[in-house]
Coordinates of N, CA and C in Angstrom, one line a residue:
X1413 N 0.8 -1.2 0.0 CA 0.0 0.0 0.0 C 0.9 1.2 0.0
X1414 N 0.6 2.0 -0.7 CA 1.5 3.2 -0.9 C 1.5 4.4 0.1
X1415 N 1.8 5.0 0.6 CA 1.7 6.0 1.5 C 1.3 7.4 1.0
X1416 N 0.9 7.9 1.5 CA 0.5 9.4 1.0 C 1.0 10.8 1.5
X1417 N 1.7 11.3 0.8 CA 2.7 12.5 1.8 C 1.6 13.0 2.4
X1418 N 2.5 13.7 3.1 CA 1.8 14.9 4.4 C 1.4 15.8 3.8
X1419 N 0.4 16.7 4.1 CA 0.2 18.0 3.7 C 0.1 18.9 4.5
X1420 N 1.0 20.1 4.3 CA 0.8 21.5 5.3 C 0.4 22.6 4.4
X1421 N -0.2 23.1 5.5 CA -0.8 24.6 5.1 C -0.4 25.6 6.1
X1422 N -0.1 27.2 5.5 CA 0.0 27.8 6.1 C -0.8 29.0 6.3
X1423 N -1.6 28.6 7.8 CA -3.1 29.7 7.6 C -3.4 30.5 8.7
X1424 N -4.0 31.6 8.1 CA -4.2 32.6 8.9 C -5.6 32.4 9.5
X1425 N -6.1 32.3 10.8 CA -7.6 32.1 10.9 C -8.4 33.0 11.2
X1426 N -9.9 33.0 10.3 CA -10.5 34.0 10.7 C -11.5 33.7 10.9
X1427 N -12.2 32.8 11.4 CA -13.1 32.6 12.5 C -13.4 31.3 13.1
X1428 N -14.3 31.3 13.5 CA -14.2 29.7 14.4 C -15.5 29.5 14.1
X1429 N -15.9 28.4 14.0 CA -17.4 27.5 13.5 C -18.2 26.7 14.5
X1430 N -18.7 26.1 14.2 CA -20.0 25.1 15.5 C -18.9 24.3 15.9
X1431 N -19.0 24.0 17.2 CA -17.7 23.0 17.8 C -16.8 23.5 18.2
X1432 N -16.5 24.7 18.1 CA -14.9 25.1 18.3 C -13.9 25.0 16.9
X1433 N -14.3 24.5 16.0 CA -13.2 24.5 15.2 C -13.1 25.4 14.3
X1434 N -12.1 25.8 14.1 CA -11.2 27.6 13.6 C -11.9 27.2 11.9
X1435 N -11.8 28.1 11.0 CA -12.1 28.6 10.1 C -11.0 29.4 8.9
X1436 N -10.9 28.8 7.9 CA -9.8 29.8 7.0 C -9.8 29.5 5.3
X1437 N -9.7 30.5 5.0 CA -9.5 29.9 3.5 C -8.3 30.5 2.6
X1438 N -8.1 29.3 2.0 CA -6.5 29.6 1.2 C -6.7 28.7 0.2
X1439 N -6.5 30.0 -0.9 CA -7.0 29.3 -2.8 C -8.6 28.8 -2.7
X1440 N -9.2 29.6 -2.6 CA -10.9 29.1 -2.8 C -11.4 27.6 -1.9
X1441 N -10.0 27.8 -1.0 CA -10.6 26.5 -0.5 C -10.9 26.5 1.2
X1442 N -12.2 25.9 1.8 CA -12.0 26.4 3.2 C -11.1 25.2 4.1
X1443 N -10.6 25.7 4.9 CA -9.9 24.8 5.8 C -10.7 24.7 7.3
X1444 N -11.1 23.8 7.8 CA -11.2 23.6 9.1 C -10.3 23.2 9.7
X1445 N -9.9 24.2 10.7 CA -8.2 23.7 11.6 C -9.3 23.1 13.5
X1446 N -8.5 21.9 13.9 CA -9.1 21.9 15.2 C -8.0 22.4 15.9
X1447 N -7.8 23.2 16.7 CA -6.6 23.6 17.9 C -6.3 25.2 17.7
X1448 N -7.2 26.2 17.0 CA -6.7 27.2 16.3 C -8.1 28.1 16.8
X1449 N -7.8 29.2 17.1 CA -8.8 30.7 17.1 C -8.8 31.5 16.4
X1450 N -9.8 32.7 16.3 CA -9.4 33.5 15.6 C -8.7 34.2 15.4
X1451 N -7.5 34.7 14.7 CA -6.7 35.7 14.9 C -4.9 35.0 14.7
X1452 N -4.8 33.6 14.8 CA -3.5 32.6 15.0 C -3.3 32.6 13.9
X1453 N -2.2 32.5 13.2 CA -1.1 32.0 12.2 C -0.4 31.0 12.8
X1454 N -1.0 29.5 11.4 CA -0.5 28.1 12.1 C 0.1 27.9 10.8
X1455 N 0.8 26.7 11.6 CA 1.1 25.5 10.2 C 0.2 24.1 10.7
X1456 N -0.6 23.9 9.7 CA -2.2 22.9 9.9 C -1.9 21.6 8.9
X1457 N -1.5 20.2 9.6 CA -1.6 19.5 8.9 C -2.8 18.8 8.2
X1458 N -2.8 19.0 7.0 CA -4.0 18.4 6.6 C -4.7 17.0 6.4
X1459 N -5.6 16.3 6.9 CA -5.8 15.6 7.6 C -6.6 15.0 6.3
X1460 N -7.7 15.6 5.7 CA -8.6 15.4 4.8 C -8.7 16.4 3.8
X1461 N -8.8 16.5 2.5 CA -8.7 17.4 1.6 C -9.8 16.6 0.2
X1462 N -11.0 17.6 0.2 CA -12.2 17.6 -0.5 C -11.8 18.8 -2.1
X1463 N -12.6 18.9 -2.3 CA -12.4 20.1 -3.6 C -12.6 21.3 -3.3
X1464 N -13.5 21.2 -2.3 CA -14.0 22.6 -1.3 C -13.4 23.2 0.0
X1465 N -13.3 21.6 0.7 CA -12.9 22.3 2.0 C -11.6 21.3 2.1
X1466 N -11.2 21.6 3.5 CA -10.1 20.2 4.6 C -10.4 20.6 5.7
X1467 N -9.7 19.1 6.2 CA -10.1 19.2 7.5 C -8.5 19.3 8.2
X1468 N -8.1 20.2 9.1 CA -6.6 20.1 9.4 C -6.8 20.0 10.9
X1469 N -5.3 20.0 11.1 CA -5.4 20.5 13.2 C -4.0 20.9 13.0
X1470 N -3.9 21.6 13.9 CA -2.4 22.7 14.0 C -1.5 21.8 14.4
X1471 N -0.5 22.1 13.8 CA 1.5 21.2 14.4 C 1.8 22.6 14.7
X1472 N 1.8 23.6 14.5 CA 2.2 24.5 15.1 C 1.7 25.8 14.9
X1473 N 1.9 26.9 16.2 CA 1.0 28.0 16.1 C 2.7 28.9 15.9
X1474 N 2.4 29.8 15.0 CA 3.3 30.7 14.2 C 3.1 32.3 15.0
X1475 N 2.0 32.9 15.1 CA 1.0 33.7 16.1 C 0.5 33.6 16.3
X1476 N 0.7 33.8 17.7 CA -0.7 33.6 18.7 C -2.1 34.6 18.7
X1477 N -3.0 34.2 18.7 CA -4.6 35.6 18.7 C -3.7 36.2 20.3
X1478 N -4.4 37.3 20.0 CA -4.4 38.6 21.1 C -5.5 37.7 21.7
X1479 N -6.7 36.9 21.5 CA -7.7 36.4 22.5 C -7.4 34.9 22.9
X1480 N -5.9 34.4 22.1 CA -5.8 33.0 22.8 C -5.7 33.0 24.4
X1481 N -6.2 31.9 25.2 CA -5.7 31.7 26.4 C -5.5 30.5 26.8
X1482 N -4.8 30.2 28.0 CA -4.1 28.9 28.6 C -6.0 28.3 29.5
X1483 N -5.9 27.0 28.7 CA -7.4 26.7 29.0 C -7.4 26.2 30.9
X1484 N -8.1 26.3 31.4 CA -8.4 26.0 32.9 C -8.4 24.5 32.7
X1485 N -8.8 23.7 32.1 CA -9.5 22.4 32.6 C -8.1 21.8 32.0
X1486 N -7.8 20.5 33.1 CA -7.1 20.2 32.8 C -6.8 18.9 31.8
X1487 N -7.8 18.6 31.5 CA -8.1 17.7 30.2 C -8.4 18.1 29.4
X1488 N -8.5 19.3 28.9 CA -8.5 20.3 27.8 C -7.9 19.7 26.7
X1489 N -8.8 18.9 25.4 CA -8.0 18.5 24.4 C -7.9 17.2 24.5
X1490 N -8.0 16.5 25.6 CA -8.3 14.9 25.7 C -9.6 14.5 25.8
X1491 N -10.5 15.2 26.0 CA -12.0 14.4 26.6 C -13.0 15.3 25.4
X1492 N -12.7 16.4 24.8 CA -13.6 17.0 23.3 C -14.7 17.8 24.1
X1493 N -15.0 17.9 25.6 CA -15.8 18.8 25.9 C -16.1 20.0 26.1
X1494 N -14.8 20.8 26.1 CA -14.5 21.8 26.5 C -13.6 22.4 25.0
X1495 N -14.2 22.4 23.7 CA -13.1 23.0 22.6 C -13.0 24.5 22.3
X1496 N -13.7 25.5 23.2 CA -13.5 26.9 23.2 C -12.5 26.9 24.3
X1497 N -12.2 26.5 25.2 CA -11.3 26.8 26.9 C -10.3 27.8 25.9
X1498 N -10.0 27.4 25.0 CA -8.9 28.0 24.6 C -8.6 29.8 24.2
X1499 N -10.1 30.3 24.0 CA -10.7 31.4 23.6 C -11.0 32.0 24.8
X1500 N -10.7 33.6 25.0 CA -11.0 34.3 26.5 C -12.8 34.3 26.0
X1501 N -13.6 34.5 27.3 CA -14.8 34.7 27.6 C -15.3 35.3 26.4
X1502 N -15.0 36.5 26.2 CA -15.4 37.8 25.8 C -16.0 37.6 23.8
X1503 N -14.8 36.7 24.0 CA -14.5 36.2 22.1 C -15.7 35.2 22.1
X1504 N -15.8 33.7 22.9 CA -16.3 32.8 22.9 C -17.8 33.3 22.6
X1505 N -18.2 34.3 24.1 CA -19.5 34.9 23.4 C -20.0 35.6 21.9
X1506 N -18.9 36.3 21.7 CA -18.8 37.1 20.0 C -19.1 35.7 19.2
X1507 N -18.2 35.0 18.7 CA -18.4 33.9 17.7 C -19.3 32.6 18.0
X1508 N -20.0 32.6 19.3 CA -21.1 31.6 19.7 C -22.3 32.7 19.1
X1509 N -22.3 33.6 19.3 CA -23.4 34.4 18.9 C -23.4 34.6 17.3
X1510 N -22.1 34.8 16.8 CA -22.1 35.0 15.4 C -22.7 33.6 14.5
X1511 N -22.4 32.5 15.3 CA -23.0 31.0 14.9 C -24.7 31.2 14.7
X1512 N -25.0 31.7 15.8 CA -26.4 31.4 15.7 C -27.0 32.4 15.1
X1513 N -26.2 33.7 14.8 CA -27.1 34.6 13.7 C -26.5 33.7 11.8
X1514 N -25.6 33.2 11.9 CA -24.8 32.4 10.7 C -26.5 31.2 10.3
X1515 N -26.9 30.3 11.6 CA -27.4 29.4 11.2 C -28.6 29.7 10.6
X1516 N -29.4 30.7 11.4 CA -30.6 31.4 11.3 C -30.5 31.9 9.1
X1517 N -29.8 32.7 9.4 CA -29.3 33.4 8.1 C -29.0 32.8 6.9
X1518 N -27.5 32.2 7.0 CA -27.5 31.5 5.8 C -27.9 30.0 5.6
X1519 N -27.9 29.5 7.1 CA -28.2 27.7 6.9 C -29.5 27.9 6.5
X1520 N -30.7 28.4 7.3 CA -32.1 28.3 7.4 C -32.7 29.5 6.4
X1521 N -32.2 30.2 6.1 CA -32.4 31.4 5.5 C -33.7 31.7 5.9
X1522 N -33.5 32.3 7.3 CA -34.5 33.3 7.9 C -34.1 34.9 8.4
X1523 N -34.9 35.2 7.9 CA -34.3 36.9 8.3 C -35.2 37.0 9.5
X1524 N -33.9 37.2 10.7 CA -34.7 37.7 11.8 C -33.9 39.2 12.2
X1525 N -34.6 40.1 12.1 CA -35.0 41.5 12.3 C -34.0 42.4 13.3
X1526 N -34.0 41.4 14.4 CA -33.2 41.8 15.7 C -32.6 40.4 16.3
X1527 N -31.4 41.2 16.7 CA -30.5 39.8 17.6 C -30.8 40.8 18.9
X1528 N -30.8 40.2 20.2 CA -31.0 41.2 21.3 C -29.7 40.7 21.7
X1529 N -28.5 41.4 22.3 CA -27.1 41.2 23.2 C -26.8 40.0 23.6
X1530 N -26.1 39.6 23.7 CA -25.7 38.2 24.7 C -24.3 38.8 25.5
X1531 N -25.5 38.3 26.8 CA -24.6 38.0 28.2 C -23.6 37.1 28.5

């Protein structure tokens, strides 16, 4: 059976999706990185590569976000419960909120009128 090189990519991310996993595109193509926030420059090995998207996870973070943080829990990364820890408070609310005006919007394509704040 023949082996299949590795693939890296080198990506800037700019946003993060349902789950925790980061967001990026390089050459018309989207990358899903798992280990990555918004705002990090990684090198993302690619795990899975479609025509559209891949699926990566970071070997290495190049820059750090200004909103990365050292996650509290200390199985952060081993157990899949906890895949924001990594994101301060403040972000996690921004892009958990930007998800659910994302799903409303373009998954369901409903126009709703008013988003009211999130706490």
């Amino acid at each position: 059976m023949k082996k299949r090189p590795i693939k890296y990519a080198e990506l800037q991310i700019e946003s993060i999706g349902l789950e925790g996993v980061a967001v990026s595109r390089l050459e018309d193509k989207v990358h899903f990185v798992k280990g990555a926030v918004p705002g990090d420059k990684v090198i993302a090995r690619v795990l899975k590569s479609k025509s559209r998207f891949a699926e990566c996870r970071v070997e290495k973070i190049l820059e750090k976000s200004e909103h990365r943080i050292e996650p509290e829990c200390i199985y952060f990364g081993n157990c899949g419960g906890c895949t924001w820890q990594m994101l301060d408070y403040d972000e996690q609310v921004k892009w958990k909120r930007q998800n659910v005006i994302d799903s409303f919007e373009r998954i369901g394509k409903i126009n709703v009128p008013i988003y009211h704040p999130t706490a």
